[in-house]
Short mmCIF file of C-alpha atoms and ligand atoms in Angstrom, two decimals:
data_model
loop_
_atom_site.label_atom_id
_atom_site.label_comp_id
_atom_site.label_asym_id
_atom_site.label_seq_id
_atom_site.Cartn_x
_atom_site.Cartn_y
_atom_site.Cartn_z
CA UNK C 301 159.54 172.24 48.64
CA UNK C 302 157.11 172.40 51.54
CA UNK C 303 157.05 169.25 53.70
CA UNK C 304 153.55 168.35 54.89
CA UNK C 305 153.56 166.93 58.46
CA UNK C 306 150.64 164.64 59.18
CA UNK C 307 149.74 163.18 62.57
CA UNK C 308 148.37 159.71 61.80
CA UNK C 309 144.80 159.41 62.95
CA UNK C 310 143.07 156.90 60.68
CA UNK C 311 143.65 155.09 57.43
CA UNK C 312 140.72 157.06 55.82
CA UNK C 313 141.86 160.54 56.89
CA UNK C 314 142.28 162.80 53.84
CA UNK C 315 145.89 163.66 54.70
CA UNK C 316 146.92 159.97 54.89
CA UNK C 317 145.14 159.21 51.53
CA UNK C 318 146.92 162.16 49.92
CA UNK C 319 150.27 160.90 51.19
CA UNK C 320 149.60 157.38 49.79
CA UNK C 321 148.66 158.87 46.43
CA UNK C 322 151.76 161.10 46.41
CA UNK C 323 153.87 157.98 47.15
CA UNK C 324 152.36 156.09 44.25
CA UNK C 325 152.88 159.06 41.93
CA UNK C 326 156.60 159.34 42.63
CA UNK C 327 156.96 161.64 45.57
CA UNK C 328 158.85 161.00 48.87
CA UNK C 329 156.92 160.11 52.02
CA UNK C 330 158.53 159.45 55.38
CA UNK C 331 156.60 156.87 57.48
CA UNK C 332 156.94 154.94 60.73
CA UNK C 333 157.95 151.29 60.89
CA UNK C 334 158.54 149.11 63.93
CA UNK C 335 162.30 149.64 63.59
CA UNK C 336 162.97 153.23 62.48
CA UNK C 337 161.27 155.78 60.23
CA UNK C 338 161.65 155.05 56.56
CA UNK C 339 161.93 157.46 53.64
CA UNK C 340 159.62 155.92 51.02
CA UNK C 341 159.39 156.10 47.26
CA UNK C 342 157.70 153.95 44.64
CA UNK C 343 160.32 151.22 44.27
CA UNK C 344 159.43 150.66 40.61
CA UNK C 345 159.82 154.35 39.63
CA UNK C 346 163.40 155.17 38.75
CA UNK C 347 163.04 158.88 39.12
CA UNK C 348 161.33 158.61 42.47
CA UNK C 349 164.03 156.26 43.80
CA UNK C 350 166.75 158.60 42.54
CA UNK C 351 165.23 161.44 44.53
CA UNK C 352 165.65 159.37 47.75
CA UNK C 353 169.44 159.44 47.21
CA UNK C 354 169.40 163.20 46.64
CA UNK C 355 167.19 163.96 49.67
CA UNK C 356 169.36 161.86 51.98
CA UNK C 357 172.76 162.72 50.39
CA UNK C 358 173.24 158.95 50.09
CA UNK C 359 175.87 157.30 47.84
CA UNK C 360 174.06 155.66 44.89
CA UNK C 361 175.91 152.31 45.25
CA UNK C 362 174.19 151.74 48.56
CA UNK C 363 171.01 149.65 47.77
CA UNK C 364 167.60 150.19 49.33
CA UNK C 365 165.17 147.89 51.09
CA UNK C 366 161.87 147.28 49.31
CA UNK C 367 158.85 147.24 51.68
CA UNK C 368 155.78 145.19 50.88
CA UNK C 369 152.38 144.77 52.53
CA UNK C 370 151.57 141.24 51.33
CA UNK C 371 153.13 138.19 49.68
CA UNK C 372 151.47 138.86 46.31
CA UNK C 373 153.65 141.98 46.08
CA UNK C 374 156.78 139.93 46.53
CA UNK C 375 156.31 137.53 43.63
CA UNK C 376 157.03 139.83 40.67
CA UNK C 377 160.17 141.18 42.33
CA UNK C 378 162.16 137.96 42.81
CA UNK C 379 163.09 135.04 40.53
CA UNK C 380 162.06 132.43 43.11
CA UNK C 381 160.97 132.04 46.70
CA UNK C 382 163.00 129.16 48.08
CA UNK C 383 161.50 126.88 50.75
CA UNK C 384 163.90 128.25 53.40
CA UNK C 385 162.83 131.78 52.51
CA UNK C 386 159.24 130.79 52.93
CA UNK C 387 159.98 129.37 56.39
CA UNK C 388 161.65 132.68 57.48
CA UNK C 389 158.69 134.62 56.06
CA UNK C 390 156.09 132.57 57.95
CA UNK C 391 158.13 132.85 61.17
CA UNK C 392 159.10 136.54 61.12
CA UNK C 393 156.99 138.59 58.61
CA UNK C 394 155.66 141.08 59.23
CA UNK C 395 158.73 141.99 61.34
CA UNK C 396 162.26 143.35 61.46
CA UNK C 397 163.78 140.92 58.98
CA UNK C 398 165.03 141.88 55.54
CA UNK C 399 165.65 139.09 53.09
CA UNK C 400 168.06 139.28 50.13
CA UNK C 401 166.84 137.36 47.08
CA UNK C 402 167.69 137.26 43.32
CA UNK C 403 165.76 140.09 41.60
CA UNK C 404 163.80 140.17 38.34
CA UNK C 405 163.95 142.95 35.79
CA UNK C 406 160.84 144.43 37.36
CA UNK C 407 163.09 146.01 40.02
CA UNK C 408 165.08 148.94 38.60
CA UNK C 409 168.83 148.91 39.02
CA UNK C 410 168.81 152.22 40.89
CA UNK C 411 166.72 150.55 43.67
CA UNK C 412 169.35 147.82 44.20
CA UNK C 413 172.50 149.91 43.60
CA UNK C 414 173.21 147.90 40.46
CA UNK C 415 173.18 144.51 42.28
CA UNK C 416 171.28 141.50 40.81
CA UNK C 417 169.70 140.90 44.18
CA UNK C 418 166.97 142.81 46.01
CA UNK C 419 166.38 143.27 49.77
CA UNK C 420 162.70 142.91 50.80
CA UNK C 421 160.78 143.23 54.05
CA UNK C 422 157.29 143.46 55.38
CA UNK C 423 157.23 145.93 58.28
CA UNK C 424 155.30 145.20 61.44
CA UNK C 425 153.55 148.50 61.76
CA UNK C 426 149.91 149.06 60.86
CA UNK C 427 150.54 152.57 59.49
CA UNK C 428 153.36 151.36 57.26
CA UNK C 429 151.36 148.34 56.00
CA UNK C 430 148.29 150.44 55.25
CA UNK C 431 150.37 153.10 53.47
CA UNK C 432 151.93 150.49 51.18
CA UNK C 433 148.55 148.85 50.60
CA UNK C 434 146.88 152.16 49.72
CA UNK C 435 149.82 153.21 47.46
CA UNK C 436 149.49 149.77 45.82
CA UNK C 437 153.21 149.60 44.94
CA UNK C 438 156.30 148.18 46.63
CA UNK C 439 158.05 150.98 48.60
CA UNK C 440 161.80 151.46 48.58
CA UNK C 441 162.76 152.98 51.92
CA UNK C 442 166.06 153.61 53.62
CA UNK C 443 166.05 155.02 57.13
CA UNK C 444 164.68 158.59 56.90
CA UNK C 445 167.83 160.45 58.16
CA UNK C 446 170.44 162.47 56.31
CA UNK C 447 173.13 159.99 55.26
CA UNK C 448 175.53 159.37 58.16
CA UNK C 449 173.24 160.72 60.89
CA UNK C 450 171.55 158.54 63.55
CA UNK C 451 168.41 156.76 62.25
CA UNK C 452 165.10 158.53 63.22
CA UNK C 453 162.97 156.76 65.83
CA UNK C 454 160.49 159.68 66.08
CA UNK C 455 158.90 161.80 63.36
CA UNK C 456 160.50 164.95 64.75
CA UNK C 457 163.95 163.46 63.96
CA UNK C 458 162.85 163.16 60.35
CA UNK C 459 161.75 166.76 60.40
CA UNK C 460 165.20 167.80 61.78
CA UNK C 461 166.96 166.05 58.91
CA UNK C 462 164.68 166.33 55.87
CA UNK C 463 162.31 169.26 56.30
CA UNK C 464 161.92 170.96 52.96
CA UNK C 465 163.44 168.05 51.04
CA UNK C 466 160.48 165.61 50.97
CA UNK C 467 156.69 165.80 50.32
CA UNK C 468 155.19 164.21 53.49
CA UNK C 469 156.11 163.07 56.99
CA UNK C 470 153.56 160.75 58.70
CA UNK C 471 153.89 160.89 62.46
CA UNK C 472 152.91 157.49 63.86
CA UNK C 473 154.66 157.86 67.22
CA UNK C 474 157.84 156.31 68.53
CA UNK C 475 159.32 153.20 66.81
CA UNK C 476 159.14 150.15 69.02
CA UNK C 477 162.44 148.30 68.10
CA UNK C 478 164.68 151.32 67.66
CA UNK C 479 167.38 149.73 65.54
CA UNK C 480 167.07 148.74 61.89
CA UNK C 481 166.03 145.33 60.61
CA UNK C 482 168.26 142.29 60.43
CA UNK C 483 169.54 141.80 56.83
CA UNK C 484 169.98 138.16 55.85
CA UNK C 485 171.38 137.00 52.52
CA UNK C 486 169.33 133.99 51.26
CA UNK C 487 171.13 133.79 47.87
CA UNK C 488 173.96 131.83 49.51
CA UNK C 489 174.19 128.60 51.52
CA UNK C 490 174.32 128.68 54.42
CA UNK C 491 172.45 131.91 54.86
CA UNK C 492 174.57 134.92 56.04
CA UNK C 493 173.53 137.78 58.28
CA UNK C 494 174.88 141.03 56.75
CA UNK C 495 173.49 143.34 59.36
CA UNK C 496 172.30 142.37 62.87
CA UNK C 497 168.94 143.72 63.94
CA UNK C 498 165.66 142.98 65.74
CA UNK C 499 165.59 139.33 64.65
CA UNK C 500 168.58 137.66 66.38
CA UNK C 501 170.95 135.09 64.86
CA UNK C 502 169.49 132.50 67.22
CA UNK C 503 165.95 133.21 65.99
CA UNK C 504 167.11 132.62 62.43
CA UNK C 505 169.01 129.50 63.38
CA UNK C 506 165.94 128.12 65.04
CA UNK C 507 164.18 128.24 61.68
CA UNK C 508 166.91 127.37 59.22
CA UNK C 509 169.12 125.08 61.31
CA UNK C 510 172.21 127.19 60.54
CA UNK C 511 173.17 130.72 59.72
CA UNK C 512 176.52 132.59 59.61
CA UNK C 513 177.55 136.11 60.49
CA UNK C 514 179.23 138.15 57.77
CA UNK C 515 183.02 138.31 58.40
CA UNK C 516 182.83 142.08 58.81
CA UNK C 517 180.68 141.54 61.90
CA UNK C 518 183.14 139.18 63.54
CA UNK C 519 186.51 140.47 62.62
CA UNK C 520 187.90 143.88 63.62
CA UNK C 521 190.39 144.07 60.73
CA UNK C 522 189.42 145.78 57.48
CA UNK C 523 188.41 142.88 55.23
CA UNK C 524 187.79 144.92 52.11
CA UNK C 525 184.47 145.34 50.45
CA UNK C 526 181.55 144.31 52.74
CA UNK C 527 178.68 142.38 51.10
CA UNK C 528 176.08 144.76 52.40
CA UNK C 529 177.34 147.94 50.78
CA UNK C 530 175.75 150.18 53.42
CA UNK C 531 178.00 148.78 56.09
CA UNK C 532 181.16 150.37 54.71
CA UNK C 533 180.14 153.97 55.42
CA UNK C 534 180.50 155.84 58.68
CA UNK C 535 177.09 155.58 60.12
CA UNK C 536 174.62 156.44 62.88
CA UNK C 537 176.92 159.18 64.04
CA UNK C 538 175.99 162.22 66.14
CA UNK C 539 178.08 165.40 65.73
CA UNK C 540 180.12 164.68 68.87
CA UNK C 541 183.07 162.29 68.94
CA UNK C 542 181.85 158.92 70.19
CA UNK C 543 183.86 156.42 72.24
CA UNK C 544 182.80 152.92 73.31
CA UNK C 545 184.13 151.93 76.70
CA UNK C 546 184.10 148.20 77.51
CA UNK C 547 185.48 145.95 80.23
CA UNK C 548 184.47 144.92 83.75
CA UNK C 549 181.98 147.14 85.50
CA UNK C 550 184.56 148.51 88.02
CA UNK C 551 187.10 149.22 85.29
CA UNK C 552 184.55 151.00 83.15
CA UNK C 553 183.42 153.16 86.03
CA UNK C 554 186.93 154.02 87.08
CA UNK C 555 188.06 154.87 83.57
CA UNK C 556 184.97 156.94 82.83
CA UNK C 557 184.98 158.86 86.07
CA UNK C 558 188.57 159.89 85.39
CA UNK C 559 187.87 160.79 81.74
CA UNK C 560 184.89 162.91 82.64
CA UNK C 561 186.73 164.88 85.30
CA UNK C 562 189.69 165.46 82.97
CA UNK C 563 187.36 166.68 80.26
CA UNK C 564 185.74 169.02 82.70
CA UNK C 565 189.16 170.52 83.62
CA UNK C 566 189.92 171.02 79.96
CA UNK C 567 186.56 172.68 79.38
CA UNK C 568 185.25 169.82 77.13
CA UNK C 569 181.57 168.98 77.40
CA UNK C 570 181.36 165.27 77.59
CA UNK C 571 178.36 163.01 78.24
CA UNK C 572 178.33 159.35 79.37
CA UNK C 573 175.52 157.14 78.00
CA UNK C 574 175.33 154.56 80.78
CA UNK C 575 173.23 151.78 82.18
CA UNK C 576 170.64 153.07 84.69
CA UNK C 577 172.25 150.87 87.33
CA UNK C 578 175.56 152.82 86.93
CA UNK C 579 174.27 156.33 86.39
CA UNK C 580 174.81 157.58 89.99
CA UNK C 581 178.59 156.78 89.68
CA UNK C 582 179.09 159.63 87.24
CA UNK C 583 176.71 162.34 88.59
CA UNK C 584 173.48 163.30 86.99
CA UNK C 585 175.01 166.23 85.14
CA UNK C 586 177.45 164.01 83.26
CA UNK C 587 175.45 160.96 82.36
CA UNK C 588 172.18 159.89 80.71
CA UNK C 589 170.65 156.44 81.21
CA UNK C 590 170.19 154.31 78.11
CA UNK C 591 168.12 151.76 80.10
CA UNK C 592 168.88 148.66 82.08
CA UNK C 593 172.13 146.68 81.51
CA UNK C 594 169.86 143.63 81.64
CA UNK C 595 167.52 144.68 78.86
CA UNK C 596 169.16 145.22 75.49
CA UNK C 597 165.75 145.86 73.88
CA UNK C 598 165.32 148.90 76.06
CA UNK C 599 168.79 150.15 75.00
CA UNK C 600 167.88 149.49 71.33
CA UNK C 601 164.74 151.62 71.57
CA UNK C 602 166.68 154.57 73.16
CA UNK C 603 170.13 154.70 71.61
CA UNK C 604 169.53 156.76 68.38
CA UNK C 605 167.26 159.14 70.24
CA UNK C 606 169.96 159.69 72.84
CA UNK C 607 172.64 160.38 70.21
CA UNK C 608 170.40 163.13 68.86
CA UNK C 609 169.74 164.35 72.42
CA UNK C 610 173.54 164.69 72.97
CA UNK C 611 173.80 166.87 69.87
CA UNK C 612 170.95 169.02 71.16
CA UNK C 613 172.70 169.72 74.49
CA UNK C 614 176.01 170.43 72.65
CA UNK C 615 178.07 167.46 73.75
CA UNK C 616 181.54 167.43 72.26
CA UNK C 617 182.42 163.90 73.41
CA UNK C 618 180.05 160.95 74.02
CA UNK C 619 181.28 157.90 76.01
CA UNK C 620 178.99 154.88 75.71
CA UNK C 621 179.21 151.93 78.11
CA UNK C 622 179.43 148.65 76.17
CA UNK C 623 176.57 146.15 76.70
CA UNK C 624 176.82 142.37 76.16
CA UNK C 625 176.61 141.36 72.45
CA UNK C 626 173.79 138.95 73.15
CA UNK C 627 170.31 138.88 71.55
CA UNK C 628 169.54 142.24 70.15
CA UNK C 629 172.63 143.57 72.11
CA UNK C 630 174.61 142.43 69.00
CA UNK C 631 172.72 144.97 66.81
CA UNK C 632 172.97 147.71 69.41
CA UNK C 633 176.73 147.35 69.82
CA UNK C 634 177.11 147.18 66.00
CA UNK C 635 175.41 150.61 65.71
CA UNK C 636 177.34 152.07 68.64
CA UNK C 637 180.71 150.83 67.30
CA UNK C 638 179.91 152.31 63.90
CA UNK C 639 178.98 155.65 65.48
CA UNK C 640 182.35 155.52 67.28
CA UNK C 641 184.14 154.83 64.00
CA UNK C 642 186.30 152.18 65.69
CA UNK C 643 187.17 154.21 68.80
CA UNK C 644 186.84 151.40 71.38
CA UNK C 645 188.49 151.71 74.73
CA UNK C 646 189.26 148.58 76.82
CA UNK C 647 189.03 149.88 80.35
CA UNK C 648 191.44 148.31 82.82
CA UNK C 649 194.04 147.31 80.21
O1 TXA U 1131 164.66 148.61 59.56
C1 TXA U 1131 165.07 148.91 58.42
O2 TXA U 1131 165.65 148.09 57.69
C2 TXA U 1131 164.85 150.34 57.94
C3 TXA U 1131 163.35 150.57 57.84
C4 TXA U 1131 163.01 151.88 57.24
O3 TXA U 1131 162.76 149.52 57.15
N1 TXA U 1131 165.49 150.58 56.68
C5 TXA U 1131 166.90 150.66 56.59
O4 TXA U 1131 167.34 150.93 55.26
O5 TXA U 1131 167.63 150.51 57.54
P1 TXA U 1131 168.79 151.43 55.02
O6 TXA U 1131 168.76 151.83 53.59
O7 TXA U 1131 169.25 152.46 56.01
O8 TXA U 1131 169.66 150.15 55.14
C6 TXA U 1131 169.61 149.09 54.15
C7 TXA U 1131 170.70 148.12 54.31
C8 TXA U 1131 172.04 148.71 53.89
O9 TXA U 1131 173.06 148.29 54.77
C9 TXA U 1131 172.16 148.13 52.51
O10 TXA U 1131 173.51 148.09 52.09
C10 TXA U 1131 171.59 146.77 52.71
O11 TXA U 1131 170.49 146.98 53.51
N2 TXA U 1131 171.09 146.21 51.37
C11 TXA U 1131 170.05 146.62 50.65
N3 TXA U 1131 169.93 145.84 49.49
C12 TXA U 1131 170.91 144.98 49.54
C13 TXA U 1131 171.34 143.96 48.67
N4 TXA U 1131 170.67 143.68 47.51
N5 TXA U 1131 172.39 143.18 49.02
C14 TXA U 1131 173.04 143.42 50.21
N6 TXA U 1131 172.68 144.38 51.06
C15 TXA U 1131 171.65 145.18 50.74
MG1 MG U 1132 170.19 153.82 57.23
#
């Protein structure tokens, strides 16, 4: 299959209209959202949704998020819209918040991995909203990477992973947020955050009064089957081995300086992803800045791109400095720890 790559110019450009029609008719179209690029298919078309799993190499028990452009599109998909859900919607949609609700039979089982619930969100990106509007159907879209790879925050990342496997890629520039949406389960009381993202636990608490974090986000121990099926797979991983290094600043720098020089002696190419405030400690050849230690949003918007950059320069080991798990820092550390597959080093201990 030949993948058509379209630079977004306007909503009336012929290429964009062709892509919207292809999406409606059952083909796969990658498009920008404010979080990461999504790989879209008509959410109501079983065959189209099945082809998402094939293109990504994704396990079929991992359900997809259904993207909508307006509230009218939501109504047929869910059994009810509870008052608390409405409150979240009016506070944070369009935006990086995915809401789990009870589904109706309109939503095919393949879209929800066989669950009786459906995950829905309205993305805060004009290209995404206009694409969904023009297609006229709800759009199932996981992140547009090969399963297990870092999520794409630029159209060229999608091309790297899916060229030849999908019909269209719409290039709408770099994604603002950089990590995926927050997933909140509204079928239970109190509500539970299954995946941290751009909308922080505090922001949800401010609207609902209370919200809990899924146990898998708090406890380190294996607690069996996570509620968000996607969270059980190794994720977001570059080709290199990833380590998270946490502790006090001095301990982190000491540990990492030693590790990097030992790797060098053994002929291992390692890279440190570090706060810009620390970068000079390691030497420019060994470290790349992920942004300021005081700005987790900046780290969020850079981290997946940097993982891919490390692959490009042939890194064998990536050490990532831990940042505080506050605000969107919780989502950033969740992705980094997953990429590390549990390899977390406590410097100074
Ligand atoms: O920001 C995002 O959410 C991006 C953009 C493209 O919108 N999409 C995204 O999709 O990250 P994906 O497929 O990579 O992640 C969807 C997550 C998975 O962890 C999945 O298990 C969970 O949402 N999920 C989907 N439906 C669910 C359901 N009914 N119940 C529980 N978890 C669900
Ligand atoms: Mg994903």
